[in-house]
GROMACS .gro file of C-alpha atoms in nm:
model
  339
    1LEU     CA    1 -12.892   2.865   3.287
    2PHE     CA    2 -12.780   3.203   3.156
    3ARG     CA    3 -12.984   3.166   2.838
    4SER     CA    4 -13.310   3.151   3.038
    5MET     CA    5 -13.195   3.427   3.269
    6GLU     CA    6 -13.099   3.644   2.974
    7MET     CA    7 -13.449   3.608   2.830
    8LYS     CA    8 -13.609   3.680   3.166
    9LYS     CA    9 -13.392   3.986   3.208
   10LYS     CA   10 -13.506   4.126   2.873
   11ILE     CA   11 -13.871   4.072   2.966
   12ILE     CA   12 -13.823   4.245   3.303
   13ILE     CA   13 -13.655   4.548   3.149
   14GLY     CA   14 -13.920   4.561   2.877
   15LEU     CA   15 -14.198   4.561   3.136
   16ALA     CA   16 -14.035   4.834   3.343
   17VAL     CA   17 -13.983   5.058   3.042
   18LEU     CA   18 -14.334   4.993   2.912
   19LEU     CA   19 -14.490   5.089   3.244
   20ILE     CA   20 -14.297   5.414   3.241
   21ALA     CA   21 -14.411   5.477   2.883
   22ILE     CA   22 -14.775   5.432   2.983
   23SER     CA   23 -14.748   5.675   3.274
   24CYS     CA   24 -14.563   5.930   3.060
   25GLY     CA   25 -14.806   5.880   2.772
   26LYS     CA   26 -15.098   6.014   2.980
   27LYS     CA   27 -14.944   6.358   2.985
   28GLU     CA   28 -14.879   6.349   2.608
   29GLU     CA   29 -15.235   6.254   2.523
   30LYS     CA   30 -15.365   6.581   2.669
   31ASN     CA   31 -15.144   6.778   2.432
   32ALA     CA   32 -15.187   6.552   2.129
   33ASP     CA   33 -15.278   6.701   1.793
   34LYS     CA   34 -15.564   6.466   1.702
   35ASN     CA   35 -15.566   6.588   1.341
   36ASN     CA   36 -15.195   6.521   1.297
   37PRO     CA   37 -15.065   6.233   1.516
   38GLU     CA   38 -14.720   6.235   1.350
   39LYS     CA   39 -14.672   6.599   1.448
   40THR     CA   40 -14.742   6.511   1.812
   41VAL     CA   41 -14.473   6.240   1.814
   42THR     CA   42 -14.214   6.467   1.652
   43GLU     CA   43 -14.279   6.753   1.892
   44ALA     CA   44 -14.267   6.519   2.191
   45SER     CA   45 -13.928   6.384   2.089
   46LYS     CA   46 -13.786   6.734   2.049
   47ASP     CA   47 -13.903   6.836   2.397
   48SER     CA   48 -13.615   6.744   2.628
   49GLY     CA   49 -13.851   6.752   2.927
   50ASN     CA   50 -14.096   6.504   2.779
   51ILE     CA   51 -14.076   6.151   2.646
   52SER     CA   52 -14.301   5.983   2.389
   53GLU     CA   53 -14.420   5.624   2.384
   54ASN     CA   54 -14.264   5.580   2.038
   55GLU     CA   55 -13.932   5.700   2.178
   56ILE     CA   56 -13.949   5.435   2.452
   57LYS     CA   57 -14.049   5.160   2.205
   58LYS     CA   58 -13.762   5.232   1.966
   59TYR     CA   59 -13.513   5.263   2.250
   60THR     CA   60 -13.631   4.932   2.405
   61GLU     CA   61 -13.591   4.751   2.072
   62TYR     CA   62 -13.237   4.888   2.035
   63ILE     CA   63 -13.152   4.761   2.385
   64SER     CA   64 -13.284   4.416   2.292
   65LEU     CA   65 -13.084   4.414   1.967
   66LYS     CA   66 -12.768   4.518   2.153
   67ASN     CA   67 -12.743   4.174   2.314
   68VAL     CA   68 -12.813   3.956   2.008
   69PRO     CA   69 -12.459   3.931   1.855
   70ASN     CA   70 -12.329   3.793   2.186
   71GLU     CA   71 -12.578   3.509   2.212
   72GLU     CA   72 -12.497   3.140   2.180
   73GLU     CA   73 -12.612   3.084   1.822
   74TRP     CA   74 -12.365   3.349   1.701
   75GLN     CA   75 -12.074   3.209   1.900
   76ASP     CA   76 -12.143   2.850   1.789
   77SER     CA   77 -12.172   2.926   1.420
   78PHE     CA   78 -11.914   3.000   1.149
   79LYS     CA   79 -11.672   3.187   1.377
   80GLU     CA   80 -11.614   2.897   1.617
   81VAL     CA   81 -11.553   2.643   1.340
   82PHE     CA   82 -11.325   2.875   1.144
   83THR     CA   83 -11.120   2.961   1.453
   84ARG     CA   84 -11.082   2.594   1.547
   85GLU     CA   85 -11.021   2.440   1.205
   86PHE     CA   86 -10.858   2.716   0.997
   87SER     CA   87 -10.639   2.906   1.247
   88ASP     CA   88 -10.327   2.818   1.439
   89GLU     CA   89 -10.246   2.927   1.796
   90LYS     CA   90 -10.129   3.267   1.672
   91GLY     CA   91 -10.449   3.323   1.476
   92GLU     CA   92 -10.275   3.270   1.141
   93PHE     CA   93 -10.420   3.058   0.861
   94LYS     CA   94 -10.356   2.685   0.866
   95LYS     CA   95 -10.458   2.431   0.603
   96PRO     CA   96 -10.776   2.263   0.725
   97SER     CA   97 -10.831   1.890   0.742
   98ALA     CA   98 -11.101   1.719   0.535
   99LYS     CA   99 -11.315   1.718   0.852
  100GLY     CA  100 -11.253   2.092   0.894
  101ILE     CA  101 -11.364   2.164   0.537
  102GLU     CA  102 -11.676   1.955   0.589
  103SER     CA  103 -11.752   2.143   0.913
  104ILE     CA  104 -11.715   2.489   0.753
  105ILE     CA  105 -11.949   2.397   0.467
  106LYS     CA  106 -12.212   2.293   0.723
  107THR     CA  107 -12.210   2.646   0.870
  108GLU     CA  108 -12.354   2.785   0.545
  109GLU     CA  109 -12.680   2.876   0.725
  110THR     CA  110 -12.484   3.125   0.942
  111VAL     CA  111 -12.560   3.400   0.690
  112ASN     CA  112 -12.929   3.368   0.780
  113ILE     CA  113 -12.850   3.475   1.137
  114PHE     CA  114 -12.679   3.786   1.000
  115SER     CA  115 -12.967   3.857   0.760
  116GLU     CA  116 -13.232   3.834   1.033
  117TYR     CA  117 -13.040   4.064   1.267
  118VAL     CA  118 -12.966   4.316   0.991
  119LYS     CA  119 -13.335   4.320   0.897
  120ASP     CA  120 -13.437   4.392   1.258
  121LEU     CA  121 -13.177   4.668   1.288
  122GLU     CA  122 -13.276   4.832   0.960
  123GLU     CA  123 -13.644   4.831   1.057
  124ASN     CA  124 -13.569   4.998   1.391
  125ILE     CA  125 -13.344   5.262   1.232
  126LYS     CA  126 -13.635   5.374   1.011
  127LYS     CA  127 -13.873   5.421   1.304
  128GLU     CA  128 -13.957   5.758   1.457
  129PRO     CA  129 -13.829   5.947   1.643
  130LYS     CA  130 -13.474   5.981   1.509
  131PHE     CA  131 -13.185   5.909   1.747
  132ASP     CA  132 -12.910   6.064   1.535
  133GLU     CA  133 -12.602   5.911   1.700
  134VAL     CA  134 -12.752   5.565   1.763
  135ASP     CA  135 -12.918   5.547   1.419
  136LYS     CA  136 -12.590   5.642   1.250
  137SER     CA  137 -12.387   5.386   1.449
  138ALA     CA  138 -12.652   5.119   1.380
  139GLU     CA  139 -12.619   5.193   1.008
  140GLY     CA  140 -12.243   5.143   1.040
  141LEU     CA  141 -12.303   4.810   1.215
  142VAL     CA  142 -12.542   4.700   0.938
  143GLN     CA  143 -12.275   4.779   0.678
  144SER     CA  144 -12.003   4.583   0.858
  145LEU     CA  145 -12.240   4.289   0.923
  146ASN     CA  146 -12.329   4.270   0.554
  147ASN     CA  147 -11.959   4.281   0.468
  148GLU     CA  148 -11.883   3.995   0.710
  149LYS     CA  149 -12.178   3.797   0.574
  150ASN     CA  150 -12.046   3.836   0.217
  151VAL     CA  151 -11.698   3.718   0.321
  152ILE     CA  152 -11.848   3.411   0.492
  153THR     CA  153 -12.041   3.332   0.174
  154GLU     CA  154 -11.716   3.361  -0.027
  155ILE     CA  155 -11.531   3.126   0.209
  156VAL     CA  156 -11.806   2.863   0.214
  157ASP     CA  157 -11.832   2.880  -0.167
  158TYR     CA  158 -11.452   2.841  -0.201
  159TYR     CA  159 -11.448   2.518   0.000
  160LYS     CA  160 -11.785   2.385  -0.116
  161ASN     CA  161 -11.671   2.399  -0.480
  162LYS     CA  162 -11.326   2.259  -0.391
  163LYS     CA  163 -11.142   2.556  -0.542
  164TYR     CA  164 -10.859   2.494  -0.293
  165GLU     CA  165 -10.759   2.186  -0.498
  166LYS     CA  166 -10.669   2.411  -0.792
  167ASP     CA  167 -10.462   2.675  -0.608
  168ASN     CA  168 -10.330   2.482  -0.306
  169PHE     CA  169 -10.520   2.709  -0.059
  170GLU     CA  170 -10.366   3.035  -0.190
  171GLU     CA  171 -10.705   3.203  -0.216
  172GLY     CA  172 -10.799   3.039   0.114
  173LYS     CA  173 -10.518   3.233   0.289
  174LYS     CA  174 -10.640   3.562   0.141
  175LEU     CA  175 -10.999   3.488   0.240
  176ALA     CA  176 -10.890   3.405   0.596
  177GLU     CA  177 -10.722   3.747   0.623
  178LYS     CA  178 -11.028   3.910   0.468
  179TYR     CA  179 -11.249   3.742   0.727
  180LYS     CA  180 -11.022   3.852   1.013
  181ASN     CA  181 -11.046   4.214   0.895
  182ALA     CA  182 -11.423   4.189   0.853
  183THR     CA  183 -11.473   4.058   1.208
  184GLU     CA  184 -11.250   4.334   1.347
  185GLU     CA  185 -11.452   4.593   1.154
  186ARG     CA  186 -11.776   4.445   1.288
  187LYS     CA  187 -11.638   4.448   1.644
  188ASN     CA  188 -11.547   4.818   1.614
  189SER     CA  189 -11.888   4.900   1.466
  190TYR     CA  190 -12.062   4.710   1.745
  191ASN     CA  191 -11.859   4.895   2.011
  192ALA     CA  192 -11.956   5.230   1.855
  193TYR     CA  193 -12.322   5.124   1.849
  194SER     CA  194 -12.303   5.005   2.210
  195ALA     CA  195 -12.137   5.331   2.326
  196ALA     CA  196 -12.400   5.544   2.146
  197LEU     CA  197 -12.675   5.337   2.305
  198ASP     CA  198 -12.523   5.383   2.651
  199LYS     CA  199 -12.540   5.760   2.600
  200LEU     CA  200 -12.901   5.735   2.489
  201SER     CA  201 -12.986   5.519   2.792
  202GLU     CA  202 -12.848   5.786   3.020
  203LYS     CA  203 -13.039   6.060   2.836
  204ILE     CA  204 -13.371   5.874   2.848
  205GLY     CA  205 -13.315   5.781   3.212
  206ASP     CA  206 -13.254   6.148   3.293
  207LYS     CA  207 -13.576   6.246   3.114
  208ILE     CA  208 -13.778   6.000   3.319
  209VAL     CA  209 -13.615   6.114   3.643
  210LYS     CA  210 -13.672   6.483   3.561
  211LYS     CA  211 -14.037   6.416   3.486
  212ALA     CA  212 -14.082   6.247   3.825
  213GLU     CA  213 -13.899   6.535   3.998
  214THR     CA  214 -14.110   6.793   3.813
  215ASP     CA  215 -14.419   6.612   3.937
  216GLY     CA  216 -14.279   6.644   4.292
  217LYS     CA  217 -14.211   6.272   4.324
  218THR     CA  218 -13.856   6.265   4.462
  219ALA     CA  219 -13.887   5.909   4.599
  220MET     CA  220 -14.007   5.781   4.261
  221ALA     CA  221 -13.734   5.980   4.087
  222GLY     CA  222 -13.470   5.818   4.308
  223LEU     CA  223 -13.619   5.473   4.247
  224VAL     CA  224 -13.626   5.519   3.868
  225LYS     CA  225 -13.266   5.648   3.871
  226TYR     CA  226 -13.147   5.347   4.071
  227VAL     CA  227 -13.332   5.089   3.857
  228ASN     CA  228 -13.195   5.251   3.540
  229GLU     CA  229 -12.840   5.225   3.677
  230ALA     CA  230 -12.900   4.860   3.770
  231ASN     CA  231 -13.031   4.790   3.419
  232ASN     CA  232 -12.726   4.961   3.266
  233PHE     CA  233 -12.503   4.725   3.466
  234VAL     CA  234 -12.708   4.422   3.353
  235ASN     CA  235 -12.704   4.525   2.986
  236THR     CA  236 -12.324   4.556   2.990
  237ALA     CA  237 -12.233   4.259   3.212
  238PHE     CA  238 -12.471   4.008   3.055
  239ALA     CA  239 -12.414   4.117   2.697
  240LYS     CA  240 -12.133   3.857   2.715
  241GLU     CA  241 -12.275   3.507   2.710
  242ASN     CA  242 -11.958   3.348   2.852
  243LEU     CA  243 -11.912   3.612   3.127
  244LYS     CA  244 -11.539   3.640   3.056
  245PHE     CA  245 -11.421   4.000   3.095
  246ASP     CA  246 -11.091   4.161   2.997
  247LYS     CA  247 -10.930   4.444   3.199
  248GLU     CA  248 -11.115   4.721   3.015
  249GLU     CA  249 -11.448   4.545   3.059
  250VAL     CA  250 -11.383   4.497   3.432
  251LYS     CA  251 -11.301   4.868   3.456
  252LYS     CA  252 -11.632   4.951   3.287
  253LEU     CA  253 -11.823   4.723   3.526
  254LYS     CA  254 -11.659   4.898   3.822
  255GLU     CA  255 -11.771   5.236   3.690
  256LEU     CA  256 -12.128   5.112   3.644
  257HIS     CA  257 -12.125   4.953   3.990
  258LEU     CA  258 -12.016   5.283   4.142
  259LYS     CA  259 -12.301   5.469   3.969
  260MET     CA  260 -12.544   5.204   4.089
  261GLN     CA  261 -12.407   5.239   4.443
  262GLU     CA  262 -12.433   5.620   4.438
  263SER     CA  263 -12.794   5.614   4.317
  264TYR     CA  264 -12.881   5.349   4.579
  265LEU     CA  265 -12.737   5.560   4.863
  266LYS     CA  266 -12.964   5.847   4.756
  267LEU     CA  267 -13.258   5.608   4.742
  268LYS     CA  268 -13.168   5.476   5.089
  269GLU     CA  269 -13.185   5.833   5.227
  270THR     CA  270 -13.552   5.851   5.124
  271THR     CA  271 -13.765   5.762   5.425
  272ASP     CA  272 -14.056   5.523   5.407
  273GLU     CA  273 -14.277   5.809   5.521
  274ALA     CA  274 -14.166   6.030   5.232
  275ALA     CA  275 -14.233   5.744   4.988
  276ALA     CA  276 -14.577   5.685   5.143
  277LYS     CA  277 -14.668   6.049   5.077
  278GLU     CA  278 -14.617   5.977   4.706
  279GLY     CA  279 -14.848   5.678   4.727
  280ILE     CA  280 -14.566   5.420   4.743
  281ASN     CA  281 -14.640   5.126   4.972
  282ALA     CA  282 -14.391   5.138   5.263
  283GLU     CA  283 -14.344   4.759   5.280
  284GLU     CA  284 -14.280   4.735   4.904
  285PHE     CA  285 -14.031   5.022   4.929
  286LYS     CA  286 -13.846   4.848   5.217
  287GLU     CA  287 -13.834   4.525   5.016
  288ILE     CA  288 -13.677   4.702   4.718
  289LYS     CA  289 -13.407   4.852   4.940
  290LYS     CA  290 -13.338   4.510   5.094
  291ASN     CA  291 -13.309   4.341   4.752
  292SER     CA  292 -13.092   4.627   4.629
  293GLU     CA  293 -12.833   4.567   4.901
  294GLU     CA  294 -12.812   4.203   4.795
  295LEU     CA  295 -12.785   4.311   4.431
  296LEU     CA  296 -12.497   4.551   4.499
  297GLU     CA  297 -12.311   4.299   4.714
  298ASN     CA  298 -12.325   4.027   4.449
  299ALA     CA  299 -12.229   4.269   4.171
  300ASP     CA  300 -11.919   4.361   4.373
  301LYS     CA  301 -11.828   3.994   4.432
  302MET     CA  302 -11.887   3.914   4.065
  303ILE     CA  303 -11.647   4.191   3.958
  304LYS     CA  304 -11.379   4.079   4.205
  305ALA     CA  305 -11.410   3.720   4.079
  306ALA     CA  306 -11.374   3.846   3.720
  307GLU     CA  307 -11.057   4.036   3.819
  308ASN     CA  308 -10.912   3.712   3.957
  309SER     CA  309 -11.030   3.510   3.653
  310ALA     CA  310 -11.230   3.285   3.886
  311GLN     CA  311 -11.494   3.187   3.630
  312LYS     CA  312 -11.682   2.950   3.861
  313ASP     CA  313 -11.727   3.229   4.118
  314VAL     CA  314 -11.824   3.477   3.845
  315ALA     CA  315 -12.106   3.240   3.744
  316ILE     CA  316 -12.221   3.188   4.104
  317TYR     CA  317 -12.236   3.561   4.190
  318ALA     CA  318 -12.384   3.646   3.850
  319SER     CA  319 -12.670   3.407   3.920
  320LYS     CA  320 -12.727   3.559   4.265
  321PHE     CA  321 -12.706   3.908   4.119
  322LEU     CA  322 -12.968   3.830   3.851
  323ASN     CA  323 -13.199   3.685   4.115
  324ALA     CA  324 -13.172   4.004   4.324
  325HIS     CA  325 -13.209   4.219   4.011
  326SER     CA  326 -13.523   4.029   3.913
  327LYS     CA  327 -13.679   4.084   4.257
  328THR     CA  328 -13.577   4.451   4.259
  329VAL     CA  329 -13.726   4.527   3.918
  330ASP     CA  330 -14.035   4.316   3.986
  331GLY     CA  331 -14.091   4.530   4.295
  332TYR     CA  332 -14.037   4.843   4.091
  333ASN     CA  333 -14.288   4.723   3.829
  334ILE     CA  334 -14.550   4.666   4.100
  335ILE     CA  335 -14.498   5.019   4.233
  336SER     CA  336 -14.500   5.168   3.882
  337ALA     CA  337 -14.821   4.989   3.792
  338LYS     CA  338 -14.997   5.160   4.081
  339LYS     CA  339 -14.886   5.511   3.978
   0.00000   0.00000   0.00000
């Protein structure tokens, strides 16, 4: 269920961002240096009041890549087998059974998942324009991923070639500790990357809102601000495939919910008449506000269920939230397409 919803969510966000890029791109084309296209892109990215299509494309790819390490294929690969077969309840190394050794050798293809993700990250880092903080944190994540991949290769090789028979698992203990450190390093690198991307999301969202305000479109500005806040909540909440949140994560969701609520209240203050003056269909605007109330309500219930560790309820309200989010952003896409 959540796998299909996750994919749909990415498509929805991609469409919304792309539509914004197209509308913003019209303004850039007038000022483009036809003899030097690269110069145009660079200047656009430096202008805090403007936003280039390349900037949107690179940002969108980073958002997509942010969710990948939390998807099912990562959770069901080497990590799950190693945790189950090679660790005790305290997370310390335990001698694996013959079945455990066989299972870990079968996860050899895990390194391909790492390699594919690293390749995608590296390609996006190289793209223009430069996002200094995000690019730097992504480079750190690449380094830690490569390190973890190398440790996995070492562990698989150790058991595949039955080296444990010669040293009675002594090297196996050291490799287990090495793997634990590598995963912790990767987790820290991912958190830094995620935090840098959150800052960039806010910056790009502000640029889009300012552009709409500069153009005298306060209703559209309020709508863009609200949808961006809703997407920020989605990108954080559904980055976890299992939807299990610790105290810090629940706190973060509450903060994002509050921002979403604040931006919605401002949107709610905008009359249908004011929206109509900007060329926004009144009925479509009403529908967005209606769906938004449902979205906020289910986000709140989802957070409360997470606080109480009621996983069944978390799943129920998460599904309802995603349905409302889909309708909200679909409505926003329709409005954006007409601008």
